[in-house]
CSV table of N, CA and C in Angstrom, one decimal:
chain,number,residue,atom,x,y,z
A,1,LYS,N,93.0,124.9,57.0
A,1,LYS,CA,92.9,123.8,55.8
A,1,LYS,C,93.0,124.0,54.6
A,2,ILE,N,92.1,125.5,54.5
A,2,ILE,CA,91.3,126.1,53.2
A,2,ILE,C,91.7,126.4,51.9
A,3,ILE,N,93.6,127.0,53.0
A,3,ILE,CA,95.8,127.4,52.3
A,3,ILE,C,95.3,126.1,51.9
A,4,ALA,N,95.2,125.2,52.0
A,4,ALA,CA,96.4,124.4,52.4
A,4,ALA,C,96.3,123.7,51.3
A,5,LEU,N,94.7,123.8,50.2
A,5,LEU,CA,93.6,123.5,48.6
A,5,LEU,C,94.5,124.3,48.1
A,6,GLY,N,94.7,125.4,48.2
A,6,GLY,CA,95.5,127.0,47.2
A,6,GLY,C,94.3,127.5,47.2
A,7,PHE,N,93.1,127.9,48.4
A,7,PHE,CA,92.4,129.1,48.4
A,7,PHE,C,93.3,130.2,48.8
A,8,THR,N,92.7,131.1,48.7
A,8,THR,CA,92.6,132.3,49.6
A,8,THR,C,91.7,132.6,50.2
A,9,ALA,N,92.0,133.2,51.5
A,9,ALA,CA,90.8,132.8,52.4
A,9,ALA,C,90.6,134.2,53.2
A,10,THR,N,89.8,134.8,53.3
A,10,THR,CA,89.8,136.2,54.2
A,10,THR,C,89.1,135.2,55.2
A,11,THR,N,88.7,136.2,56.8
A,11,THR,CA,88.2,135.9,57.9
A,11,THR,C,87.1,136.8,58.0
A,12,GLY,N,86.1,137.0,58.6
A,12,GLY,CA,84.8,138.0,59.3
A,12,GLY,C,84.5,137.1,59.8
A,13,ASN,N,83.3,138.0,60.3
A,13,ASN,CA,82.2,137.2,61.4
A,13,ASN,C,80.7,136.4,60.8
A,14,ALA,N,80.2,136.4,60.8
A,14,ALA,CA,78.6,135.6,60.3
A,14,ALA,C,78.0,137.1,60.3
A,15,ASP,N,77.1,136.1,60.6
A,15,ASP,CA,75.8,137.5,61.2
A,15,ASP,C,75.4,137.1,62.0
A,16,LYS,N,75.1,135.6,62.9
A,16,LYS,CA,75.2,135.5,63.5
A,16,LYS,C,76.2,134.6,64.6
A,17,ASP,N,75.5,133.5,66.1
A,17,ASP,CA,77.4,132.6,66.5
A,17,ASP,C,77.2,131.2,66.9
A,18,ASP,N,75.7,131.2,65.9
A,18,ASP,CA,74.7,129.4,66.2
A,18,ASP,C,74.8,129.2,65.5
A,19,TYR,N,75.0,129.3,64.2
A,19,TYR,CA,74.6,128.2,62.6
A,19,TYR,C,75.3,126.8,63.9
A,20,SER,N,74.5,125.1,63.1
A,20,SER,CA,74.1,124.4,64.2
A,20,SER,C,75.4,123.5,63.4
A,21,LYS,N,75.3,124.0,61.5
A,21,LYS,CA,75.6,122.9,60.6
A,21,LYS,C,77.0,123.8,60.0
A,22,THR,N,77.7,123.2,59.7
A,22,THR,CA,79.0,124.3,58.5
A,22,THR,C,78.3,124.7,57.3
A,23,LEU,N,78.1,126.0,56.3
A,23,LEU,CA,77.9,125.8,54.8
A,23,LEU,C,79.0,126.8,54.1
A,24,ILE,N,79.3,125.5,53.0
A,24,ILE,CA,80.1,126.1,51.9
A,24,ILE,C,79.2,126.3,51.1
A,25,ILE,N,79.5,128.3,50.8
A,25,ILE,CA,78.2,127.7,50.0
A,25,ILE,C,78.9,128.7,48.6
A,26,TYR,N,78.2,128.2,47.6
A,26,TYR,CA,79.4,129.3,45.9
A,26,TYR,C,78.0,129.7,45.8
A,27,LYS,N,79.1,130.2,44.3
A,27,LYS,CA,77.6,131.3,43.5
A,27,LYS,C,77.5,130.3,42.3
A,28,ASP,N,78.8,129.9,41.3
A,28,ASP,CA,78.6,129.8,40.0
A,28,ASP,C,78.4,128.4,40.3
A,29,ASP,N,77.9,128.0,38.9
A,29,ASP,CA,78.2,126.2,38.8
A,29,ASP,C,78.8,125.8,38.4
A,30,ASP,N,79.9,126.1,38.5
A,30,ASP,CA,81.9,126.1,37.7
A,30,ASP,C,82.0,126.0,38.9
A,31,LYS,N,82.0,126.6,40.3
A,31,LYS,CA,82.9,126.1,40.8
A,31,LYS,C,82.0,125.2,42.1
A,32,GLU,N,81.1,124.5,42.1
A,32,GLU,CA,80.8,123.7,43.2
A,32,GLU,C,81.8,122.4,43.1
A,33,ASP,N,82.6,122.4,42.4
A,33,ASP,CA,83.7,121.3,42.9
A,33,ASP,C,84.3,121.7,44.0
A,34,ALA,N,84.7,122.8,43.6
A,34,ALA,CA,85.8,123.3,44.8
A,34,ALA,C,85.4,123.7,45.8
A,35,ALA,N,83.7,124.0,46.4
A,35,ALA,CA,83.5,123.4,47.1
A,35,ALA,C,82.6,122.8,47.6
A,36,GLU,N,82.7,121.6,47.2
A,36,GLU,CA,83.0,120.3,47.8
A,36,GLU,C,83.9,119.3,48.1
A,37,ALA,N,85.7,120.0,47.8
A,37,ALA,CA,86.9,119.9,48.2
A,37,ALA,C,86.8,120.7,49.0
A,38,ILE,N,86.7,121.4,49.6
A,38,ILE,CA,86.3,122.1,50.6
A,38,ILE,C,85.7,121.2,51.3
A,39,ALA,N,84.7,121.1,51.9
A,39,ALA,CA,83.4,120.1,52.2
A,39,ALA,C,84.7,119.2,53.3
A,40,ASP,N,85.1,118.4,51.6
A,40,ASP,CA,86.0,117.3,52.1
A,40,ASP,C,87.2,118.1,52.7
A,41,LYS,N,87.9,118.6,52.7
A,41,LYS,CA,88.9,119.3,53.2
A,41,LYS,C,89.5,119.5,54.8
A,42,LEU,N,87.7,119.8,55.2
A,42,LEU,CA,87.4,120.1,56.3
A,42,LEU,C,86.7,119.2,57.0
A,43,GLY,N,85.8,117.8,56.0
A,43,GLY,CA,86.0,117.6,57.0
A,43,GLY,C,83.8,117.6,57.4
A,44,VAL,N,83.9,118.3,57.4
A,44,VAL,CA,82.0,119.1,58.3
A,44,VAL,C,81.6,119.3,56.6
A,45,GLY,N,80.5,120.1,56.7
A,45,GLY,CA,79.8,121.0,56.3
A,45,GLY,C,78.9,120.4,55.1
A,46,ARG,N,77.9,121.3,55.1
A,46,ARG,CA,77.2,121.1,54.1
A,46,ARG,C,77.0,122.1,52.5
A,47,VAL,N,77.3,121.7,51.6
A,47,VAL,CA,77.6,122.6,50.0
A,47,VAL,C,75.9,122.7,49.6
A,48,GLN,N,76.0,124.4,49.2
A,48,GLN,CA,74.7,124.3,48.8
A,48,GLN,C,74.7,125.9,47.7
A,49,GLN,N,74.6,126.3,46.3
A,49,GLN,CA,74.6,127.2,46.2
A,49,GLN,C,73.6,127.8,46.6
A,50,ASN,N,73.9,129.8,46.6
A,50,ASN,CA,73.6,131.2,47.5
A,50,ASN,C,72.2,130.3,46.3
A,51,ASP,N,71.2,131.7,47.2
A,51,ASP,CA,69.8,131.2,46.7
A,51,ASP,C,69.3,132.5,46.7
A,52,GLY,N,70.5,133.3,46.8
A,52,GLY,CA,70.2,134.6,47.0
A,52,GLY,C,70.4,134.9,48.4
A,53,ASP,N,70.1,134.2,49.6
A,53,ASP,CA,70.2,134.8,50.7
A,53,ASP,C,71.3,134.9,51.5
A,54,TYR,N,72.8,135.1,51.2
A,54,TYR,CA,73.7,135.2,51.6
A,54,TYR,C,74.1,136.1,50.5
A,55,ASP,N,75.2,137.3,50.9
A,55,ASP,CA,75.8,138.7,50.2
A,55,ASP,C,76.9,138.3,50.1
A,56,PHE,N,78.0,138.4,49.9
A,56,PHE,CA,79.2,137.6,49.4
A,56,PHE,C,79.7,137.7,48.1
A,57,ASP,N,81.3,139.1,48.1
A,57,ASP,CA,82.1,139.0,46.8
A,57,ASP,C,82.3,138.2,46.5
A,58,SER,N,83.7,137.0,47.4
A,58,SER,CA,83.6,135.8,47.1
A,58,SER,C,83.4,134.5,45.8
A,59,ASP,N,83.8,133.4,45.4
A,59,ASP,CA,83.1,132.7,45.1
A,59,ASP,C,82.5,131.6,45.8
A,60,ILE,N,83.0,131.4,47.1
A,60,ILE,CA,82.7,130.5,47.6
A,60,ILE,C,82.8,131.5,49.2
A,61,LEU,N,81.4,131.1,49.7
A,61,LEU,CA,81.7,131.2,51.4
A,61,LEU,C,81.4,130.3,52.1
A,62,VAL,N,82.2,130.6,53.4
A,62,VAL,CA,82.4,129.6,54.1
A,62,VAL,C,82.0,130.3,55.4
A,63,ILE,N,80.3,129.9,56.3
A,63,ILE,CA,80.6,129.8,57.2
A,63,ILE,C,81.1,128.5,58.8
A,64,ILE,N,81.0,128.8,60.1
A,64,ILE,CA,81.6,127.7,60.4
A,64,ILE,C,80.4,127.9,61.7
A,65,GLY,N,80.1,126.2,61.0
A,65,GLY,CA,79.0,126.4,62.9
A,65,GLY,C,79.8,125.9,63.5
A,66,LEU,N,79.0,124.8,64.6
A,66,LEU,CA,79.1,124.7,66.0
A,66,LEU,C,79.7,123.0,65.7
A,67,ASP,N,78.9,122.4,64.6
A,67,ASP,CA,79.3,121.4,64.2
A,67,ASP,C,81.3,121.2,64.0
A,68,PHE,N,82.4,122.6,63.8
A,68,PHE,CA,83.4,122.4,63.6
A,68,PHE,C,84.0,121.6,64.7
A,69,GLU,N,85.4,121.4,64.7
A,69,GLU,CA,86.0,120.7,66.2
A,69,GLU,C,87.3,121.2,64.6
């Protein structure tokens, strides 16, 4: 679904496997609209700016939670 939006995606494992909600985390303010588009396409997800809790190299990090079907 994310690739269909024109994004490049890589996969990996989260630090834990019990996230109840899907998270879409963006680094910079100019990526907020893209993060919202991903949430809309997935149909789930809480969009938030990274507050330093997450370490990632990409512009946007998607953590698939238990709410994703």
